[in-house]
Every structure is written in structure tokens, then in C-alpha cells.
Amino acid sequence: MLKSDRDIGFLRRAVALSGDHVKASDSGPFGAVIVRNGEIIAEGWNQVTKTNDPTAHAEIVAIRIACEKIENFSLAGCEIYSSCEPCPMCLSAIYWARLDRLVYANSRGDAAAIGFDDDFLYREVVKPLHERAIATTKHDLPEALDVFADWAANPNKIPY
């Protein structure tokens, strides 16, 4: 099977998850699957309103399940297929999880057309702190740096 045919199959599964949960009225229109060695190891769908968790996006849910399944915070060697281009939070999580590849169907423009507009967030994160919509204040605390120093000096730490 060509990689593009394989991609279409996994994308269709992500889209089916999103559609199934929209029909059940328990989710936003987003689904994701994580694949390792050609097999789905985790599936996720948007659960924001179901769980009252603003971070329960399809990609995040799938990442959490996959990491738990393989008992590792790194998903290197895995790919993620999403029904839609990930928001900035999910895209960051994909990078933090070290996924090898991202494949998606709908664009963020398609999502914006139905009320899921991530452009605000994309614009916001590049602004200087004092220009952001959420008031942000930094206070230097020596004890905060002490915690960082303790972690850096810990020979038993697990770097990530």
C-alpha cells in the first residue's frame, strides 16, 4: 500500500471518530489516531464539553492514551492523523510528544468557518508579554530558580 493510501485510511478513521461523536452529540467535530508500525495504538476525539476540560482536544486525548499504553512520554516512531489541522496547543503537544509525522484533513480555515478560529491564538503567542490579551506579570523569585537548580543537579532526573 502506498503511503498516501495508508494515510487516507488512517485519516478516514480520525474523521469517522469525529463524526461518530458529533452524531452522539457528545463532542466537537474533531478526531485523531496515533499509529505505530502501521497499527493504530490510540484514538481520541474532542471531549472538551463532555469533561469540562478545555485541554481535552482530540489530539491531546490520543497522545495521553498512547503514552499511557506504551508507558513512555515520547511517541518517537509514531505518527498522528487528525481530522483537522491542530490548534496551537495540540501542535505544541505533538512536538513535545516527539511524534514523527502529522497528517490532517480539514484546514484551520475550514475550522474557522464553523466557529473554531485559532488565528487569535496564532497571533497572540508571538506578541510581547505586555501586548497579550491576558494580563501577564513576571516576578523574579530566588526560590523559583533554586528549584530549577535542584532539578538540574539531580543525577536521577529524567530529562525530557
Backbone as JSON Lines, residues from 0, in Angstrom:
{"i":0,"aa":"M","n":[0.85,-1.19,0.0],"ca":[0.0,0.0,0.0],"c":[0.89,1.24,0.0]}
{"i":1,"aa":"L","n":[0.62,2.17,-0.88],"ca":[1.36,3.41,-0.93],"c":[1.12,4.21,0.35]}
{"i":2,"aa":"K","n":[2.1,5.01,0.73],"ca":[1.96,5.8,1.95],"c":[0.73,6.69,1.9]}
{"i":3,"aa":"S","n":[0.43,7.26,0.72],"ca":[-0.74,8.13,0.62],"c":[-2.03,7.33,0.82]}
{"i":4,"aa":"D","n":[-2.09,6.1,0.31],"ca":[-3.27,5.25,0.54],"c":[-3.39,4.92,2.03]}
{"i":5,"aa":"R","n":[-2.27,4.62,2.64],"ca":[-2.23,4.33,4.08],"c":[-2.7,5.56,4.85]}
{"i":6,"aa":"D","n":[-2.18,6.73,4.46],"ca":[-2.59,7.98,5.1],"c":[-4.09,8.19,5.02]}
{"i":7,"aa":"I","n":[-4.66,7.95,3.86],"ca":[-6.1,8.15,3.67],"c":[-6.89,7.23,4.6]}
{"i":8,"aa":"G","n":[-6.45,6.01,4.75],"ca":[-7.14,5.08,5.64],"c":[-7.15,5.55,7.09]}
{"i":9,"aa":"F","n":[-5.99,6.0,7.57],"ca":[-5.92,6.49,8.95],"c":[-6.66,7.81,9.12]}
{"i":10,"aa":"L","n":[-6.59,8.68,8.11],"ca":[-7.36,9.93,8.16],"c":[-8.85,9.64,8.21]}
{"i":11,"aa":"R","n":[-9.29,8.66,7.42],"ca":[-10.72,8.31,7.44],"c":[-11.14,7.83,8.82]}
{"i":12,"aa":"R","n":[-10.26,7.12,9.51],"ca":[-10.6,6.68,10.87],"c":[-10.73,7.88,11.81]}
{"i":13,"aa":"A","n":[-9.82,8.85,11.7],"ca":[-9.9,10.06,12.53],"c":[-11.19,10.83,12.25]}
{"i":14,"aa":"V","n":[-11.53,10.94,10.97],"ca":[-12.77,11.64,10.59],"c":[-13.99,10.86,11.08]}
{"i":15,"aa":"A","n":[-13.95,9.54,10.99],"ca":[-15.08,8.72,11.46],"c":[-15.28,8.91,12.96]}
{"i":16,"aa":"L","n":[-14.19,8.97,13.73],"ca":[-14.31,9.22,15.17],"c":[-14.99,10.55,15.43]}
{"i":17,"aa":"S","n":[-14.56,11.57,14.7],"ca":[-15.17,12.89,14.91],"c":[-16.65,12.86,14.54]}
{"i":18,"aa":"G","n":[-16.98,12.22,13.43],"ca":[-18.38,12.15,13.0],"c":[-19.25,11.34,13.94]}
{"i":19,"aa":"D","n":[-18.73,10.21,14.42],"ca":[-19.5,9.38,15.36],"c":[-19.85,10.15,16.62]}
{"i":20,"aa":"H","n":[-18.92,10.93,17.12],"ca":[-19.17,11.63,18.38],"c":[-19.99,12.91,18.18]}
{"i":21,"aa":"V","n":[-19.91,13.5,17.0],"ca":[-20.82,14.61,16.7],"c":[-22.25,14.08,16.63]}
{"i":22,"aa":"K","n":[-22.44,12.94,15.96],"ca":[-23.78,12.35,15.87],"c":[-24.32,11.97,17.24]}
{"i":23,"aa":"A","n":[-23.44,11.57,18.15],"ca":[-23.86,11.23,19.52],"c":[-24.05,12.48,20.38]}
{"i":24,"aa":"S","n":[-23.77,13.64,19.8],"ca":[-23.91,14.94,20.49],"c":[-23.07,15.02,21.76]}
{"i":25,"aa":"D","n":[-21.91,14.37,21.76],"ca":[-21.07,14.42,22.96],"c":[-19.68,14.98,22.67]}
{"i":26,"aa":"S","n":[-19.53,15.69,21.54],"ca":[-18.19,16.1,21.16],"c":[-18.21,17.21,20.13]}
{"i":27,"aa":"G","n":[-17.08,17.92,20.08],"ca":[-16.84,18.8,18.95],"c":[-16.39,17.96,17.77]}
{"i":28,"aa":"P","n":[-16.3,18.54,16.59],"ca":[-16.07,17.77,15.36],"c":[-14.6,17.44,15.08]}
{"i":29,"aa":"F","n":[-13.93,16.82,16.03],"ca":[-12.51,16.54,15.87],"c":[-12.17,15.13,16.34]}
{"i":30,"aa":"G","n":[-11.33,14.45,15.57],"ca":[-10.87,13.11,15.92],"c":[-9.41,12.96,15.56]}
{"i":31,"aa":"A","n":[-8.73,12.03,16.24],"ca":[-7.31,11.79,15.96],"c":[-6.96,10.35,16.28]}
{"i":32,"aa":"V","n":[-6.0,9.82,15.53],"ca":[-5.46,8.49,15.82],"c":[-3.95,8.57,15.8]}
{"i":33,"aa":"I","n":[-3.33,7.76,16.63],"ca":[-1.87,7.66,16.66],"c":[-1.5,6.27,16.19]}
{"i":34,"aa":"V","n":[-0.53,6.23,15.27],"ca":[-0.15,5.0,14.59],"c":[1.33,4.71,14.86]}
{"i":35,"aa":"R","n":[1.61,3.46,15.18],"ca":[2.99,2.99,15.32],"c":[3.13,1.69,14.54]}
{"i":36,"aa":"N","n":[4.14,1.63,13.72],"ca":[4.39,0.44,12.9],"c":[3.15,0.01,12.11]}
{"i":37,"aa":"G","n":[2.42,0.98,11.59],"ca":[1.27,0.69,10.73],"c":[0.01,0.28,11.46]}
{"i":38,"aa":"E","n":[0.0,0.36,12.79],"ca":[-1.19,-0.01,13.57],"c":[-1.61,1.14,14.47]}
{"i":39,"aa":"I","n":[-2.91,1.33,14.6],"ca":[-3.43,2.36,15.5],"c":[-3.21,1.9,16.94]}
{"i":40,"aa":"I","n":[-2.53,2.75,17.72],"ca":[-2.31,2.42,19.13],"c":[-3.16,3.29,20.06]}
{"i":41,"aa":"A","n":[-3.74,4.37,19.51],"ca":[-4.6,5.22,20.34],"c":[-5.56,6.0,19.45]}
{"i":42,"aa":"E","n":[-6.73,6.24,19.98],"ca":[-7.73,7.06,19.31],"c":[-8.23,8.11,20.29]}
{"i":43,"aa":"G","n":[-8.51,9.29,19.76],"ca":[-9.06,10.35,20.6],"c":[-10.06,11.17,19.83]}
{"i":44,"aa":"W","n":[-10.97,11.74,20.55],"ca":[-11.94,12.66,19.95],"c":[-12.13,13.78,20.95]}
{"i":45,"aa":"N","n":[-12.63,14.89,20.45],"ca":[-12.8,16.06,21.29],"c":[-13.75,15.75,22.44]}
{"i":46,"aa":"Q","n":[-13.3,16.06,23.66],"ca":[-14.12,15.8,24.86],"c":[-14.21,17.02,25.76]}
{"i":47,"aa":"V","n":[-14.0,18.2,25.17],"ca":[-13.99,19.44,25.95],"c":[-15.29,19.63,26.73]}
{"i":48,"aa":"T","n":[-16.42,19.58,26.05],"ca":[-17.69,19.84,26.73],"c":[-18.16,18.65,27.55]}
{"i":49,"aa":"K","n":[-17.77,17.45,27.16],"ca":[-18.17,16.25,27.9],"c":[-17.48,16.19,29.26]}
{"i":50,"aa":"T","n":[-16.21,16.61,29.31],"ca":[-15.42,16.5,30.54],"c":[-15.18,17.84,31.23]}
{"i":51,"aa":"N","n":[-15.67,18.93,30.61],"ca":[-15.4,20.28,31.12],"c":[-13.91,20.53,31.26]}
{"i":52,"aa":"D","n":[-13.15,20.01,30.3],"ca":[-11.7,20.16,30.28],"c":[-11.31,20.85,28.98]}
{"i":53,"aa":"P","n":[-10.9,22.13,29.04],"ca":[-10.58,22.85,27.81],"c":[-9.37,22.29,27.07]}
{"i":54,"aa":"T","n":[-8.61,21.4,27.7],"ca":[-7.46,20.79,27.03],"c":[-7.79,19.44,26.41]}
{"i":55,"aa":"A","n":[-9.02,18.97,26.53],"ca":[-9.39,17.63,26.05],"c":[-9.7,17.63,24.55]}
{"i":56,"aa":"H","n":[-8.77,18.16,23.77],"ca":[-8.9,18.12,22.32],"c":[-8.54,16.72,21.84]}
{"i":57,"aa":"A","n":[-8.98,16.38,20.66],"ca":[-8.78,15.03,20.13],"c":[-7.32,14.6,20.15]}
{"i":58,"aa":"E","n":[-6.44,15.48,19.7],"ca":[-5.02,15.14,19.65],"c":[-4.45,14.91,21.04]}
{"i":59,"aa":"I","n":[-4.82,15.76,21.98],"ca":[-4.33,15.64,23.35],"c":[-4.81,14.33,23.97]}
{"i":60,"aa":"V","n":[-6.1,14.03,23.79],"ca":[-6.66,12.77,24.31],"c":[-5.91,11.58,23.72]}
{"i":61,"aa":"A","n":[-5.69,11.59,22.41],"ca":[-4.98,10.48,21.76],"c":[-3.54,10.37,22.28]}
{"i":62,"aa":"I","n":[-2.86,11.49,22.45],"ca":[-1.48,11.49,22.96],"c":[-1.45,10.9,24.37]}
{"i":63,"aa":"R","n":[-2.38,11.31,25.22],"ca":[-2.41,10.78,26.59],"c":[-2.61,9.27,26.6]}
{"i":64,"aa":"I","n":[-3.53,8.79,25.78],"ca":[-3.81,7.35,25.72],"c":[-2.6,6.59,25.18]}
{"i":65,"aa":"A","n":[-1.99,7.12,24.11],"ca":[-0.83,6.44,23.52],"c":[0.34,6.38,24.49]}
{"i":66,"aa":"C","n":[0.62,7.48,25.17],"ca":[1.73,7.49,26.14],"c":[1.48,6.51,27.28]}
{"i":67,"aa":"E","n":[0.25,6.46,27.74],"ca":[-0.09,5.5,28.8],"c":[0.08,4.08,28.29]}
{"i":68,"aa":"K","n":[-0.35,3.83,27.07],"ca":[-0.27,2.48,26.52],"c":[1.17,2.0,26.37]}
{"i":69,"aa":"I","n":[2.03,2.86,25.86],"ca":[3.42,2.43,25.66],"c":[4.31,2.72,26.87]}
{"i":70,"aa":"E","n":[3.72,3.34,27.89],"ca":[4.41,3.65,29.14],"c":[5.67,4.49,28.9]}
{"i":71,"aa":"N","n":[5.47,5.56,28.1],"ca":[6.57,6.46,27.8],"c":[5.99,7.81,27.39]}
{"i":72,"aa":"F","n":[6.68,8.88,27.76],"ca":[6.21,10.21,27.38],"c":[6.62,10.57,25.96]}
{"i":73,"aa":"S","n":[7.49,9.78,25.36],"ca":[7.93,10.04,23.99],"c":[7.19,9.13,23.02]}
{"i":74,"aa":"L","n":[6.62,9.72,22.01],"ca":[5.96,8.97,20.95],"c":[6.8,8.97,19.67]}
{"i":75,"aa":"A","n":[8.12,9.06,19.84],"ca":[9.02,8.95,18.69],"c":[8.75,7.61,18.04]}
{"i":76,"aa":"G","n":[8.73,7.61,16.72],"ca":[8.41,6.4,15.99],"c":[6.93,6.26,15.67]}
{"i":77,"aa":"C","n":[6.15,7.25,16.09],"ca":[4.7,7.23,15.85],"c":[4.3,8.4,14.96]}
{"i":78,"aa":"E","n":[3.12,8.27,14.38],"ca":[2.53,9.32,13.55],"c":[1.14,9.65,14.11]}
{"i":79,"aa":"I","n":[0.71,10.87,13.91],"ca":[-0.63,11.26,14.32],"c":[-1.42,11.7,13.09]}
{"i":80,"aa":"Y","n":[-2.66,11.24,13.04],"ca":[-3.6,11.58,11.97],"c":[-4.76,12.3,12.63]}
{"i":81,"aa":"S","n":[-5.06,13.49,12.14],"ca":[-6.09,14.31,12.75],"c":[-7.12,14.72,11.71]}
{"i":82,"aa":"S","n":[-8.36,14.78,12.14],"ca":[-9.41,15.19,11.22],"c":[-9.28,16.66,10.82]}
{"i":83,"aa":"C","n":[-8.48,17.42,11.58],"ca":[-8.33,18.84,11.3],"c":[-6.92,19.3,11.68]}
{"i":84,"aa":"E","n":[-6.46,20.34,11.02],"ca":[-5.18,20.94,11.37],"c":[-5.19,21.31,12.86]}
{"i":85,"aa":"P","n":[-4.21,20.87,13.61],"ca":[-4.22,21.1,15.06],"c":[-4.12,22.57,15.44]}
{"i":86,"aa":"C","n":[-4.76,22.89,16.56],"ca":[-4.66,24.22,17.15],"c":[-3.24,24.39,17.71]}
{"i":87,"aa":"P","n":[-2.86,25.6,18.13],"ca":[-1.51,25.79,18.67],"c":[-1.2,24.9,19.88]}
{"i":88,"aa":"M","n":[-2.17,24.68,20.77],"ca":[-1.94,23.81,21.93],"c":[-1.63,22.4,21.48]}
{"i":89,"aa":"C","n":[-2.45,21.87,20.57],"ca":[-2.26,20.5,20.11],"c":[-0.98,20.36,19.3]}
{"i":90,"aa":"L","n":[-0.69,21.35,18.49],"ca":[0.55,21.31,17.71],"c":[1.75,21.28,18.65]}
{"i":91,"aa":"S","n":[1.7,22.08,19.7],"ca":[2.79,22.07,20.68],"c":[2.9,20.7,21.34]}
{"i":92,"aa":"A","n":[1.78,20.11,21.71],"ca":[1.8,18.78,22.33],"c":[2.37,17.73,21.38]}
{"i":93,"aa":"I","n":[2.07,17.86,20.09],"ca":[2.61,16.93,19.09],"c":[4.14,17.03,19.06]}
{"i":94,"aa":"Y","n":[4.65,18.26,19.13],"ca":[6.1,18.43,19.18],"c":[6.68,17.89,20.49]}
{"i":95,"aa":"W","n":[6.04,18.22,21.63],"ca":[6.53,17.75,22.93],"c":[6.52,16.23,23.0]}
{"i":96,"aa":"A","n":[5.55,15.59,22.37],"ca":[5.46,14.13,22.38],"c":[6.43,13.49,21.39]}
{"i":97,"aa":"R","n":[7.07,14.31,20.58],"ca":[8.08,13.85,19.62],"c":[7.53,12.92,18.54]}
{"i":98,"aa":"L","n":[6.29,13.15,18.17],"ca":[5.72,12.38,17.07],"c":[6.52,12.64,15.8]}
{"i":99,"aa":"D","n":[6.67,11.62,14.98],"ca":[7.48,11.74,13.77],"c":[6.78,12.5,12.65]}
{"i":100,"aa":"R","n":[5.46,12.46,12.65],"ca":[4.74,12.96,11.49],"c":[3.32,13.34,11.86]}
{"i":101,"aa":"L","n":[2.8,14.36,11.21],"ca":[1.42,14.82,11.38],"c":[0.76,14.83,10.0]}
{"i":102,"aa":"V","n":[-0.42,14.23,9.92],"ca":[-1.22,14.24,8.7],"c":[-2.62,14.68,9.11]}
{"i":103,"aa":"Y","n":[-3.21,15.64,8.37],"ca":[-4.54,16.1,8.74],"c":[-5.41,16.3,7.51]}
{"i":104,"aa":"A","n":[-6.71,16.42,7.76],"ca":[-7.69,16.58,6.68],"c":[-8.13,18.04,6.58]}
{"i":105,"aa":"N","n":[-9.09,18.48,7.39],"ca":[-9.59,19.85,7.32],"c":[-8.52,20.85,7.73]}
{"i":106,"aa":"S","n":[-8.58,22.05,7.14],"ca":[-7.63,23.11,7.48],"c":[-8.16,23.95,8.64]}
{"i":107,"aa":"R","n":[-7.29,24.77,9.19],"ca":[-7.74,25.68,10.24],"c":[-8.72,26.7,9.68]}
{"i":108,"aa":"G","n":[-8.63,26.99,8.39],"ca":[-9.61,27.86,7.74],"c":[-10.98,27.2,7.71]}
{"i":109,"aa":"D","n":[-11.01,25.89,7.43],"ca":[-12.28,25.15,7.47],"c":[-12.88,25.2,8.87]}
{"i":110,"aa":"A","n":[-12.03,25.06,9.89],"ca":[-12.49,25.1,11.28],"c":[-13.01,26.49,11.63]}
{"i":111,"aa":"A","n":[-12.32,27.52,11.18],"ca":[-12.75,28.89,11.46],"c":[-14.12,29.16,10.85]}
{"i":112,"aa":"A","n":[-14.39,28.56,9.71],"ca":[-15.68,28.78,9.03],"c":[-16.86,28.25,9.83]}
{"i":113,"aa":"I","n":[-16.61,27.32,10.79],"ca":[-17.71,26.82,11.62],"c":[-17.57,27.27,13.09]}
{"i":114,"aa":"G","n":[-16.72,28.29,13.32],"ca":[-16.65,28.89,14.64],"c":[-15.46,28.5,15.49]}
{"i":115,"aa":"F","n":[-14.52,27.71,14.97],"ca":[-13.32,27.33,15.73],"c":[-12.13,28.09,15.14]}
{"i":116,"aa":"D","n":[-12.0,29.35,15.53],"ca":[-10.99,30.2,14.94],"c":[-9.75,30.27,15.82]}
{"i":117,"aa":"D","n":[-8.69,29.6,15.39],"ca":[-7.44,29.57,16.13],"c":[-6.5,30.73,15.78]}
{"i":118,"aa":"D","n":[-6.88,31.54,14.79],"ca":[-6.0,32.61,14.36],"c":[-5.64,33.56,15.5]}
{"i":119,"aa":"F","n":[-6.59,33.81,16.4],"ca":[-6.31,34.66,17.56],"c":[-5.12,34.1,18.33]}
{"i":120,"aa":"L","n":[-5.14,32.8,18.59],"ca":[-4.04,32.19,19.35],"c":[-2.73,32.24,18.6]}
{"i":121,"aa":"Y","n":[-2.76,31.96,17.3],"ca":[-1.54,32.04,16.49],"c":[-0.95,33.45,16.55]}
{"i":122,"aa":"R","n":[-1.8,34.46,16.52],"ca":[-1.32,35.85,16.59],"c":[-0.85,36.21,18.0]}
{"i":123,"aa":"E","n":[-1.54,35.7,19.0],"ca":[-1.28,36.06,20.39],"c":[0.08,35.56,20.9]}
{"i":124,"aa":"V","n":[0.44,34.33,20.57],"ca":[1.67,33.75,21.15],"c":[2.94,34.43,20.68]}
{"i":125,"aa":"V","n":[2.92,35.13,19.58],"ca":[4.12,35.81,19.11],"c":[4.24,37.24,19.62]}
{"i":126,"aa":"K","n":[3.22,37.73,20.31],"ca":[3.24,39.1,20.84],"c":[4.14,39.18,22.07]}
{"i":127,"aa":"P","n":[4.73,40.36,22.3],"ca":[5.43,40.56,23.58],"c":[4.42,40.41,24.74]}
{"i":128,"aa":"L","n":[4.9,39.98,25.89],"ca":[4.0,39.73,27.03],"c":[3.07,40.89,27.34]}
{"i":129,"aa":"H","n":[3.59,42.1,27.29],"ca":[2.78,43.27,27.66],"c":[1.69,43.6,26.64]}
{"i":130,"aa":"E","n":[1.72,42.97,25.47],"ca":[0.7,43.22,24.45],"c":[-0.36,42.12,24.37]}
{"i":131,"aa":"R","n":[-0.23,41.08,25.15],"ca":[-1.17,39.97,25.07],"c":[-2.52,40.31,25.72]}
{"i":132,"aa":"A","n":[-3.56,39.63,25.29],"ca":[-4.91,39.88,25.79],"c":[-5.07,39.49,27.26]}
{"i":133,"aa":"I","n":[-4.32,38.51,27.71],"ca":[-4.35,38.12,29.13],"c":[-3.21,38.84,29.83]}
{"i":134,"aa":"A","n":[-3.54,39.62,30.85],"ca":[-2.52,40.34,31.6],"c":[-1.51,39.34,32.14]}
{"i":135,"aa":"T","n":[-0.23,39.61,31.89],"ca":[0.84,38.71,32.28],"c":[1.89,39.49,33.04]}
{"i":136,"aa":"T","n":[2.24,38.99,34.22],"ca":[3.24,39.65,35.06],"c":[4.29,38.63,35.47]}
{"i":137,"aa":"K","n":[5.55,39.03,35.39],"ca":[6.65,38.17,35.83],"c":[7.25,38.77,37.09]}
{"i":138,"aa":"H","n":[7.46,37.92,38.09],"ca":[8.15,38.32,39.32],"c":[9.33,37.4,39.5]}
{"i":139,"aa":"D","n":[10.5,37.96,39.72],"ca":[11.69,37.15,39.98],"c":[11.68,36.69,41.42]}
{"i":140,"aa":"L","n":[11.72,35.38,41.63],"ca":[11.78,34.8,42.97],"c":[13.0,33.88,43.04]}
{"i":141,"aa":"P","n":[13.93,34.18,43.93],"ca":[15.13,33.32,44.03],"c":[14.78,31.85,44.29]}
{"i":142,"aa":"E","n":[13.75,31.6,45.08],"ca":[13.4,30.21,45.38],"c":[12.9,29.45,44.15]}
{"i":143,"aa":"A","n":[12.35,30.18,43.19],"ca":[11.93,29.53,41.95],"c":[13.16,29.05,41.17]}
{"i":144,"aa":"L","n":[14.2,29.88,41.12],"ca":[15.44,29.47,40.47],"c":[16.13,28.35,41.24]}
{"i":145,"aa":"D","n":[15.97,28.36,42.58],"ca":[16.56,27.28,43.39],"c":[15.98,25.93,43.0]}
{"i":146,"aa":"V","n":[14.68,25.88,42.74],"ca":[14.05,24.63,42.32],"c":[14.64,24.17,40.99]}
{"i":147,"aa":"F","n":[14.82,25.11,40.06],"ca":[15.44,24.75,38.77],"c":[16.85,24.21,38.99]}
{"i":148,"aa":"A","n":[17.61,24.86,39.85],"ca":[18.98,24.41,40.13],"c":[18.98,23.01,40.74]}
{"i":149,"aa":"D","n":[18.04,22.77,41.66],"ca":[17.94,21.43,42.27],"c":[17.64,20.38,41.21]}
{"i":150,"aa":"W","n":[16.72,20.69,40.3],"ca":[16.39,19.72,39.25],"c":[17.59,19.48,38.35]}
{"i":151,"aa":"A","n":[18.27,20.55,37.95],"ca":[19.42,20.44,37.05],"c":[20.53,19.61,37.68]}
{"i":152,"aa":"A","n":[20.69,19.7,39.01],"ca":[21.76,18.98,39.7],"c":[21.38,17.55,40.08]}
{"i":153,"aa":"N","n":[20.12,17.19,39.94],"ca":[19.66,15.87,40.36],"c":[20.16,14.79,39.39]}
{"i":154,"aa":"P","n":[21.01,13.88,39.86],"ca":[21.54,12.84,38.96],"c":[20.46,11.81,38.56]}
{"i":155,"aa":"N","n":[19.35,11.8,39.27],"ca":[18.28,10.84,38.99],"c":[17.16,11.41,38.13]}
{"i":156,"aa":"K","n":[17.31,12.63,37.66],"ca":[16.26,13.25,36.86],"c":[16.11,12.51,35.53]}
{"i":157,"aa":"I","n":[14.91,12.6,34.98],"ca":[14.65,12.05,33.67],"c":[14.48,13.23,32.71]}
{"i":158,"aa":"P","n":[15.51,13.52,31.92],"ca":[15.4,14.66,31.01],"c":[14.29,14.43,29.97]}
{"i":159,"aa":"Y","n":[13.65,15.5,29.64],"ca":[12.66,15.47,28.58],"c":[12.69,16.76,27.85]}
